[in-house]
Structures are given as C-alpha cells and as structure tokens.
Amino acid sequence: MKHRIQSDYTQTKLMDVTRESAGWEYLTFRVIRLQPGERYVEATGGDEVALVPLQGAGTLSAGGQQWAVARESVFTQLPHVLYVPPGQEIRVEASSMFEFALGGAPASGQYPVRLFTPEEQRVEVRGGGPAVREV
C-alpha cells in the first residue's frame, strides 16, 4: 500500500495523518505551524502523545504544568519532547513562528506528563561510510 502525504503550507495544520487516512492501526501524526500569539489546543483522548518542537518558540501546557521551549531548527539542535498521557489536554501558544509535530498512539495512561530535555537524550552514531548518521 502506497501513501503520498501532501503538506498544505497555507494552513495551520500542515500535515494530518490519521489512522483512517493512512490505513494504520495505531499511529497518528500531525505537523502544526502557529504564528506569534496563535494558540493550539488538543485533547489526547485515548492516545498518548509526544509533542516535538521543529522550529521556533512557544509555551507548552499539559497536566497543570507549563514550559517555554525554543528550537532553531531540526538540523542544529536536539529537541525538547513533551509526553502527554491519554485523557489530558495539550495547549500550545506561539511566541514566534512555532512549528511542531505531534505523534500519538493508543495507551493505558500509566505514565505522567513529562518534558524531556535535550540534555537527557542520548545520541548514537549508526551506519558507516556515506550512510553514517546520528540517531
């Protein structure tokens, strides 16, 4: 099965891949772009969700907590990653143009809301020769 996902750069929701649109059983994926001062709110429903800033700056809120995050680009910095369990609400407010990705999957909700910092992430070198990369 082949899927070609088209991005619409004229909209706030640049990409919206649902289980139904992709023919997937578990995963969802969205890319959102906000202009300064714009807000985005999403209920997680029965999914756990990871929010990953791609570029720009904004304030993230979930589970009664709030964090200011910023990222120059996906090529120059590791991201913060916000984990939000099922049954919560995610709120985002852009302080500059702010683009972020949201990935979701069904879960039982056994973990609390948590912001993972770039310093907590482990980077590994994989492959060799022209296929070497950091993951």
Tab-separated table of N, CA and C in Angstrom:
chain	number	residue	atom	x	y	z
A	1	MET	N	0.839	-1.171	0.000
A	1	MET	CA	0.000	0.000	0.000
A	1	MET	C	0.891	1.243	0.000
A	2	LYS	N	0.629	2.174	-0.917
A	2	LYS	CA	1.423	3.394	-1.002
A	2	LYS	C	0.573	4.587	-0.592
A	3	HIS	N	1.195	5.471	0.149
A	3	HIS	CA	0.526	6.706	0.550
A	3	HIS	C	1.445	7.864	0.229
A	4	ARG	N	0.889	8.881	-0.359
A	4	ARG	CA	1.655	10.102	-0.592
A	4	ARG	C	0.970	11.205	0.194
A	5	ILE	N	1.645	11.709	1.185
A	5	ILE	CA	1.088	12.739	2.052
A	5	ILE	C	1.492	14.097	1.501
A	6	GLN	N	0.521	14.929	1.219
A	6	GLN	CA	0.774	16.280	0.720
A	6	GLN	C	0.678	17.264	1.876
A	7	SER	N	1.662	18.125	2.009
A	7	SER	CA	1.611	19.187	3.013
A	7	SER	C	0.895	20.389	2.424
A	8	ASP	N	0.137	21.099	3.260
A	8	ASP	CA	-0.549	22.321	2.850
A	8	ASP	C	0.014	23.467	3.675
A	9	TYR	N	0.958	24.203	3.106
A	9	TYR	CA	1.656	25.250	3.849
A	9	TYR	C	0.836	26.524	4.011
A	10	THR	N	-0.412	26.534	3.517
A	10	THR	CA	-1.281	27.694	3.713
A	10	THR	C	-2.131	27.544	4.969
A	11	GLN	N	-2.069	26.424	5.623
A	11	GLN	CA	-2.909	26.123	6.777
A	11	GLN	C	-2.087	26.024	8.055
A	12	THR	N	-2.770	26.112	9.204
A	12	THR	CA	-2.115	25.895	10.491
A	12	THR	C	-1.673	24.441	10.616
A	13	LYS	N	-2.537	23.521	10.220
A	13	LYS	CA	-2.217	22.092	10.275
A	13	LYS	C	-1.573	21.717	8.942
A	14	LEU	N	-0.246	21.653	8.924
A	14	LEU	CA	0.482	21.386	7.683
A	14	LEU	C	0.311	19.953	7.218
A	15	MET	N	0.205	19.039	8.169
A	15	MET	CA	0.074	17.623	7.854
A	15	MET	C	-0.802	16.984	8.921
A	16	ASP	N	-1.720	16.121	8.488
A	16	ASP	CA	-2.602	15.434	9.428
A	16	ASP	C	-2.818	14.010	8.939
A	17	VAL	N	-2.032	13.095	9.486
A	17	VAL	CA	-2.121	11.691	9.094
A	17	VAL	C	-2.870	10.953	10.200
A	18	THR	N	-4.088	10.536	9.893
A	18	THR	CA	-4.905	9.805	10.865
A	18	THR	C	-4.776	8.307	10.605
A	19	ARG	N	-5.256	7.517	11.533
A	19	ARG	CA	-5.250	6.066	11.327
A	19	ARG	C	-6.050	5.722	10.067
A	20	GLU	N	-7.176	6.407	9.910
A	20	GLU	CA	-8.059	6.125	8.786
A	20	GLU	C	-7.427	6.543	7.457
A	21	SER	N	-6.839	7.736	7.413
A	21	SER	CA	-6.281	8.225	6.142
A	21	SER	C	-5.066	7.415	5.696
A	22	ALA	N	-4.328	6.861	6.642
A	22	ALA	CA	-3.121	6.101	6.303
A	22	ALA	C	-3.356	4.594	6.268
A	23	GLY	N	-4.499	4.143	6.770
A	23	GLY	CA	-4.734	2.708	6.850
A	23	GLY	C	-3.937	2.045	7.953
A	24	TRP	N	-3.580	2.836	8.972
A	24	TRP	CA	-2.793	2.332	10.093
A	24	TRP	C	-3.711	1.885	11.219
A	25	GLU	N	-3.209	0.998	12.039
A	25	GLU	CA	-3.992	0.531	13.175
A	25	GLU	C	-3.747	1.363	14.428
A	26	TYR	N	-2.546	1.905	14.595
A	26	TYR	CA	-2.209	2.530	15.868
A	26	TYR	C	-1.789	3.999	15.812
A	27	LEU	N	-1.037	4.415	14.826
A	27	LEU	CA	-0.368	5.715	14.883
A	27	LEU	C	-1.149	6.856	14.246
A	28	THR	N	-0.928	8.065	14.793
A	28	THR	CA	-1.372	9.313	14.181
A	28	THR	C	-0.167	10.250	14.138
A	29	PHE	N	-0.186	11.203	13.204
A	29	PHE	CA	0.931	12.145	13.084
A	29	PHE	C	0.418	13.457	12.508
A	30	ARG	N	0.792	14.564	13.148
A	30	ARG	CA	0.405	15.889	12.689
A	30	ARG	C	1.592	16.831	12.771
A	31	VAL	N	1.627	17.803	11.873
A	31	VAL	CA	2.586	18.903	11.959
A	31	VAL	C	1.767	20.188	11.963
A	32	ILE	N	2.012	21.017	12.972
A	32	ILE	CA	1.261	22.257	13.179
A	32	ILE	C	2.215	23.438	13.085
A	33	ARG	N	1.766	24.511	12.432
A	33	ARG	CA	2.550	25.755	12.400
A	33	ARG	C	1.669	26.890	12.921
A	34	LEU	N	2.162	27.557	13.966
A	34	LEU	CA	1.461	28.701	14.545
A	34	LEU	C	2.251	29.977	14.294
A	35	GLN	N	1.540	31.066	14.114
A	35	GLN	CA	2.149	32.389	14.028
A	35	GLN	C	2.210	32.971	15.440
A	36	PRO	N	3.034	34.002	15.669
A	36	PRO	CA	3.153	34.588	17.015
A	36	PRO	C	1.785	34.942	17.604
A	37	GLY	N	1.562	34.489	18.846
A	37	GLY	CA	0.312	34.762	19.543
A	37	GLY	C	-0.798	33.759	19.285
A	38	GLU	N	-0.670	32.921	18.259
A	38	GLU	CA	-1.705	31.923	17.982
A	38	GLU	C	-1.621	30.789	18.994
A	39	ARG	N	-2.771	30.130	19.191
A	39	ARG	CA	-2.863	29.018	20.147
A	39	ARG	C	-3.387	27.769	19.452
A	40	TYR	N	-2.995	26.627	20.017
A	40	TYR	CA	-3.469	25.327	19.544
A	40	TYR	C	-3.804	24.496	20.771
A	41	VAL	N	-4.970	23.858	20.753
A	41	VAL	CA	-5.398	23.008	21.866
A	41	VAL	C	-5.812	21.660	21.291
A	42	GLU	N	-5.378	20.584	21.952
A	42	GLU	CA	-5.747	19.245	21.509
A	42	GLU	C	-5.974	18.351	22.719
A	43	ALA	N	-7.083	17.630	22.716
A	43	ALA	CA	-7.343	16.611	23.739
A	43	ALA	C	-6.717	15.305	23.260
A	44	THR	N	-6.039	14.605	24.160
A	44	THR	CA	-5.359	13.373	23.759
A	44	THR	C	-6.322	12.198	23.601
A	45	GLY	N	-7.514	12.290	24.191
A	45	GLY	CA	-8.466	11.184	24.084
A	45	GLY	C	-7.872	9.914	24.652
A	46	GLY	N	-7.922	8.819	23.897
A	46	GLY	CA	-7.366	7.548	24.348
A	46	GLY	C	-5.921	7.323	23.942
A	47	ASP	N	-5.283	8.359	23.384
A	47	ASP	CA	-3.896	8.230	22.921
A	47	ASP	C	-2.909	8.860	23.891
A	48	GLU	N	-1.693	8.314	23.927
A	48	GLU	CA	-0.574	9.052	24.497
A	48	GLU	C	0.020	9.827	23.336
A	49	VAL	N	0.527	11.024	23.617
A	49	VAL	CA	1.000	11.905	22.549
A	49	VAL	C	2.379	12.441	22.901
A	50	ALA	N	3.252	12.485	21.906
A	50	ALA	CA	4.552	13.142	22.044
A	50	ALA	C	4.536	14.378	21.158
A	51	LEU	N	4.866	15.523	21.747
A	51	LEU	CA	4.971	16.777	21.008
A	51	LEU	C	6.448	17.109	20.878
A	52	VAL	N	6.901	17.339	19.641
A	52	VAL	CA	8.307	17.637	19.372
A	52	VAL	C	8.403	18.963	18.626
A	53	PRO	N	8.991	20.000	19.236
A	53	PRO	CA	9.198	21.259	18.522
A	53	PRO	C	10.135	21.047	17.329
A	54	LEU	N	9.776	21.626	16.179
A	54	LEU	CA	10.611	21.537	14.987
A	54	LEU	C	11.413	22.817	14.787
A	55	GLN	N	10.740	23.963	14.939
A	55	GLN	CA	11.441	25.252	14.884
A	55	GLN	C	10.565	26.339	15.479
A	56	GLY	N	11.220	27.362	16.018
A	56	GLY	CA	10.500	28.471	16.620
A	56	GLY	C	10.432	28.348	18.125
A	57	ALA	N	9.526	29.133	18.720
A	57	ALA	CA	9.419	29.170	20.180
A	57	ALA	C	7.962	29.246	20.600
A	58	GLY	N	7.679	28.632	21.752
A	58	GLY	CA	6.321	28.660	22.273
A	58	GLY	C	6.267	28.171	23.699
A	59	THR	N	5.068	28.236	24.253
A	59	THR	CA	4.805	27.757	25.603
A	59	THR	C	3.900	26.540	25.510
A	60	LEU	N	4.304	25.452	26.160
A	60	LEU	CA	3.548	24.207	26.187
A	60	LEU	C	2.914	24.049	27.555
A	61	SER	N	1.658	23.595	27.590
A	61	SER	CA	0.973	23.344	28.860
A	61	SER	C	0.267	22.001	28.796
A	62	ALA	N	0.377	21.230	29.869
A	62	ALA	CA	-0.325	19.951	29.994
A	62	ALA	C	-0.232	19.496	31.440
A	63	GLY	N	-1.270	18.849	31.928
A	63	GLY	CA	-1.246	18.291	33.277
A	63	GLY	C	-0.977	19.317	34.361
A	64	GLY	N	-1.424	20.560	34.175
A	64	GLY	CA	-1.214	21.598	35.181
A	64	GLY	C	0.200	22.154	35.218
A	65	GLN	N	1.022	21.801	34.237
A	65	GLN	CA	2.403	22.285	34.166
A	65	GLN	C	2.588	23.108	32.894
A	66	GLN	N	3.633	23.939	32.883
A	66	GLN	CA	3.877	24.808	31.735
A	66	GLN	C	5.375	24.943	31.495
A	67	TRP	N	5.772	24.971	30.218
A	67	TRP	CA	7.182	25.084	29.856
A	67	TRP	C	7.334	25.996	28.647
A	68	ALA	N	8.359	26.832	28.659
A	68	ALA	CA	8.746	27.613	27.482
A	68	ALA	C	9.829	26.823	26.759
A	69	VAL	N	9.647	26.609	25.460
A	69	VAL	CA	10.620	25.858	24.672
A	69	VAL	C	10.952	26.630	23.400
A	70	ALA	N	12.136	26.389	22.870
A	70	ALA	CA	12.554	27.015	21.617
A	70	ALA	C	13.514	26.076	20.904
A	71	ARG	N	13.501	26.161	19.579
A	71	ARG	CA	14.416	25.357	18.776
A	71	ARG	C	14.697	26.108	17.480
A	72	GLU	N	15.962	26.260	17.174
A	72	GLU	CA	16.359	26.973	15.955
A	72	GLU	C	15.922	26.211	14.705
A	73	SER	N	16.267	24.923	14.646
A	73	SER	CA	15.859	24.083	13.516
A	73	SER	C	16.124	22.624	13.866
A	74	VAL	N	15.582	21.736	13.064
A	74	VAL	CA	15.801	20.304	13.292
A	74	VAL	C	17.231	19.895	12.970
A	75	PHE	N	17.974	20.766	12.287
A	75	PHE	CA	19.337	20.442	11.878
A	75	PHE	C	20.398	20.951	12.841
A	76	THR	N	20.025	21.840	13.764
A	76	THR	CA	21.044	22.463	14.614
A	76	THR	C	20.915	22.147	16.095
A	77	GLN	N	19.770	21.633	16.528
A	77	GLN	CA	19.580	21.384	17.962
A	77	GLN	C	18.740	20.141	18.191
A	78	LEU	N	19.027	19.449	19.290
A	78	LEU	CA	18.133	18.389	19.733
A	78	LEU	C	16.882	19.047	20.313
A	79	PRO	N	15.740	18.360	20.263
A	79	PRO	CA	14.505	18.979	20.743
A	79	PRO	C	14.198	18.669	22.200
A	80	HIS	N	13.304	19.441	22.760
A	80	HIS	CA	12.561	19.020	23.934
A	80	HIS	C	11.494	18.063	23.408
A	81	VAL	N	11.015	17.146	24.231
A	81	VAL	CA	9.919	16.259	23.853
A	81	VAL	C	8.932	16.251	25.010
A	82	LEU	N	7.690	16.642	24.727
A	82	LEU	CA	6.646	16.637	25.750
A	82	LEU	C	5.828	15.368	25.600
A	83	TYR	N	5.814	14.551	26.652
A	83	TYR	CA	4.984	13.338	26.684
A	83	TYR	C	3.703	13.660	27.442
A	84	VAL	N	2.549	13.345	26.828
A	84	VAL	CA	1.253	13.586	27.465
A	84	VAL	C	0.438	12.296	27.377
A	85	PRO	N	-0.010	11.765	28.522
A	85	PRO	CA	-0.772	10.517	28.521
A	85	PRO	C	-2.213	10.725	28.043
A	86	PRO	N	-2.949	9.627	27.861
A	86	PRO	CA	-4.352	9.730	27.471
A	86	PRO	C	-5.163	10.526	28.500
A	87	GLY	N	-6.261	11.115	28.021
A	87	GLY	CA	-7.186	11.812	28.906
A	87	GLY	C	-6.723	13.183	29.351
A	88	GLN	N	-5.753	13.760	28.675
A	88	GLN	CA	-5.224	15.082	29.027
A	88	GLN	C	-5.495	16.064	27.888
A	89	GLU	N	-5.165	17.317	28.145
A	89	GLU	CA	-5.268	18.348	27.119
A	89	GLU	C	-3.903	19.000	26.944
A	90	ILE	N	-3.517	19.205	25.699
A	90	ILE	CA	-2.262	19.887	25.374
A	90	ILE	C	-2.620	21.283	24.886
A	91	ARG	N	-1.947	22.286	25.434
A	91	ARG	CA	-2.133	23.670	24.985
A	91	ARG	C	-0.782	24.211	24.535
A	92	VAL	N	-0.793	24.904	23.410
A	92	VAL	CA	0.427	25.487	22.861
A	92	VAL	C	0.135	26.936	22.496
A	93	GLU	N	1.031	27.835	22.890
A	93	GLU	CA	0.937	29.229	22.451
A	93	GLU	C	2.277	29.629	21.852
A	94	ALA	N	2.237	30.167	20.637
A	94	ALA	CA	3.457	30.547	19.928
A	94	ALA	C	3.943	31.911	20.378
A	95	SER	N	5.236	32.017	20.698
A	95	SER	CA	5.820	33.320	20.991
A	95	SER	C	6.573	33.857	19.776
A	96	SER	N	6.874	32.985	18.819
A	96	SER	CA	7.383	33.353	17.491
A	96	SER	C	6.697	32.369	16.546
A	97	MET	N	7.035	32.381	15.267
A	97	MET	CA	6.516	31.319	14.419
A	97	MET	C	6.957	30.013	15.084
A	98	PHE	N	6.036	29.082	15.273
A	98	PHE	CA	6.338	27.862	16.013
A	98	PHE	C	5.763	26.677	15.261
A	99	GLU	N	6.643	25.770	14.866
A	99	GLU	CA	6.235	24.570	14.150
A	99	GLU	C	6.585	23.366	15.010
A	100	PHE	N	5.621	22.447	15.158
A	100	PHE	CA	5.851	21.275	15.998
A	100	PHE	C	5.114	20.075	15.432
A	101	ALA	N	5.593	18.894	15.809
A	101	ALA	CA	4.987	17.637	15.389
A	101	ALA	C	4.334	16.976	16.593
A	102	LEU	N	3.236	16.272	16.323
A	102	LEU	CA	2.523	15.508	17.348
A	102	LEU	C	2.360	14.084	16.839
A	103	GLY	N	2.842	13.119	17.601
A	103	GLY	CA	2.652	11.717	17.266
A	103	GLY	C	1.848	11.060	18.366
A	104	GLY	N	0.863	10.249	18.004
A	104	GLY	CA	0.022	9.619	19.016
A	104	GLY	C	-0.200	8.144	18.752
A	105	ALA	N	-0.522	7.420	19.829
A	105	ALA	CA	-0.851	6.000	19.744
A	105	ALA	C	-1.690	5.630	20.963
A	106	PRO	N	-2.594	4.649	20.830
A	106	PRO	CA	-3.406	4.230	21.973
A	106	PRO	C	-2.525	3.767	23.131
A	107	ALA	N	-2.962	4.081	24.352
A	107	ALA	CA	-2.177	3.704	25.538
A	107	ALA	C	-3.094	3.608	26.742
A	108	SER	N	-2.579	2.976	27.798
A	108	SER	CA	-3.354	2.815	29.030
A	108	SER	C	-3.191	3.986	29.984
A	109	GLY	N	-2.194	4.836	29.765
A	109	GLY	CA	-2.034	6.025	30.598
A	109	GLY	C	-1.335	5.784	31.912
A	110	GLN	N	-0.314	4.960	31.928
A	110	GLN	CA	0.358	4.641	33.187
A	110	GLN	C	1.492	5.595	33.532
A	111	TYR	N	1.841	6.520	32.617
A	111	TYR	CA	2.940	7.457	32.885
A	111	TYR	C	2.410	8.883	32.987
A	112	PRO	N	3.055	9.729	33.797
A	112	PRO	CA	2.607	11.115	33.954
A	112	PRO	C	3.126	12.015	32.827
A	113	VAL	N	2.547	13.202	32.738
A	113	VAL	CA	3.044	14.229	31.824
A	113	VAL	C	4.509	14.490	32.154
A	114	ARG	N	5.343	14.621	31.109
A	114	ARG	CA	6.765	14.880	31.364
A	114	ARG	C	7.393	15.588	30.176
A	115	LEU	N	8.236	16.564	30.467
A	115	LEU	CA	9.030	17.214	29.435
A	115	LEU	C	10.441	16.651	29.496
A	116	PHE	N	10.877	16.030	28.403
A	116	PHE	CA	12.245	15.531	28.286
A	116	PHE	C	13.088	16.646	27.671
A	117	THR	N	14.234	16.925	28.264
A	117	THR	CA	15.099	17.998	27.771
A	117	THR	C	16.124	17.444	26.785
A	118	PRO	N	16.709	18.312	25.954
A	118	PRO	CA	17.748	17.845	25.034
A	118	PRO	C	18.920	17.188	25.763
A	119	GLU	N	19.248	17.671	26.949
A	119	GLU	CA	20.377	17.120	27.711
A	119	GLU	C	20.130	15.679	28.161
A	120	GLU	N	18.878	15.275	28.267
A	120	GLU	CA	18.538	13.914	28.694
A	120	GLU	C	18.626	12.901	27.554
A	121	GLN	N	18.715	13.373	26.337
A	121	GLN	CA	18.679	12.478	25.189
A	121	GLN	C	20.057	11.924	24.867
A	122	ARG	N	20.058	10.691	24.449
A	122	ARG	CA	21.286	10.013	24.063
A	122	ARG	C	21.365	9.997	22.535
A	123	VAL	N	22.502	10.345	21.996
A	123	VAL	CA	22.706	10.344	20.544
A	123	VAL	C	23.692	9.240	20.205
A	124	GLU	N	23.343	8.427	19.204
A	124	GLU	CA	24.213	7.338	18.767
A	124	GLU	C	24.563	7.528	17.301
A	125	VAL	N	25.777	7.141	16.934
A	125	VAL	CA	26.192	7.150	15.534
A	125	VAL	C	25.905	5.768	14.970
A	126	ARG	N	25.219	5.738	13.817
A	126	ARG	CA	24.879	4.468	13.173
A	126	ARG	C	25.358	4.476	11.732
A	127	GLY	N	25.515	3.297	11.189
A	127	GLY	CA	25.904	3.165	9.793
A	127	GLY	C	27.385	3.400	9.598
A	128	GLY	N	27.777	3.510	8.345
A	128	GLY	CA	29.174	3.745	8.016
A	128	GLY	C	29.306	4.349	6.633
A	129	GLY	N	30.487	4.877	6.346
A	129	GLY	CA	30.739	5.479	5.040
A	129	GLY	C	29.752	6.591	4.742
A	130	PRO	N	29.189	6.587	3.530
A	130	PRO	CA	28.251	7.652	3.166
A	130	PRO	C	26.900	7.530	3.876
A	131	ALA	N	26.665	6.430	4.573
A	131	ALA	CA	25.390	6.226	5.266
A	131	ALA	C	25.491	6.470	6.766
A	132	VAL	N	26.571	7.111	7.234
A	132	VAL	CA	26.712	7.378	8.664
A	132	VAL	C	25.714	8.466	9.065
A	133	ARG	N	25.124	8.325	10.248
A	133	ARG	CA	24.135	9.290	10.720
A	133	ARG	C	24.037	9.231	12.229
A	134	GLU	N	23.514	10.288	12.810
A	134	GLU	CA	23.247	10.331	14.248
A	134	GLU	C	21.762	10.117	14.464
A	135	VAL	N	21.423	9.224	15.394
A	135	VAL	CA	20.015	8.985	15.745
A	135	VAL	C	19.846	9.074	17.243
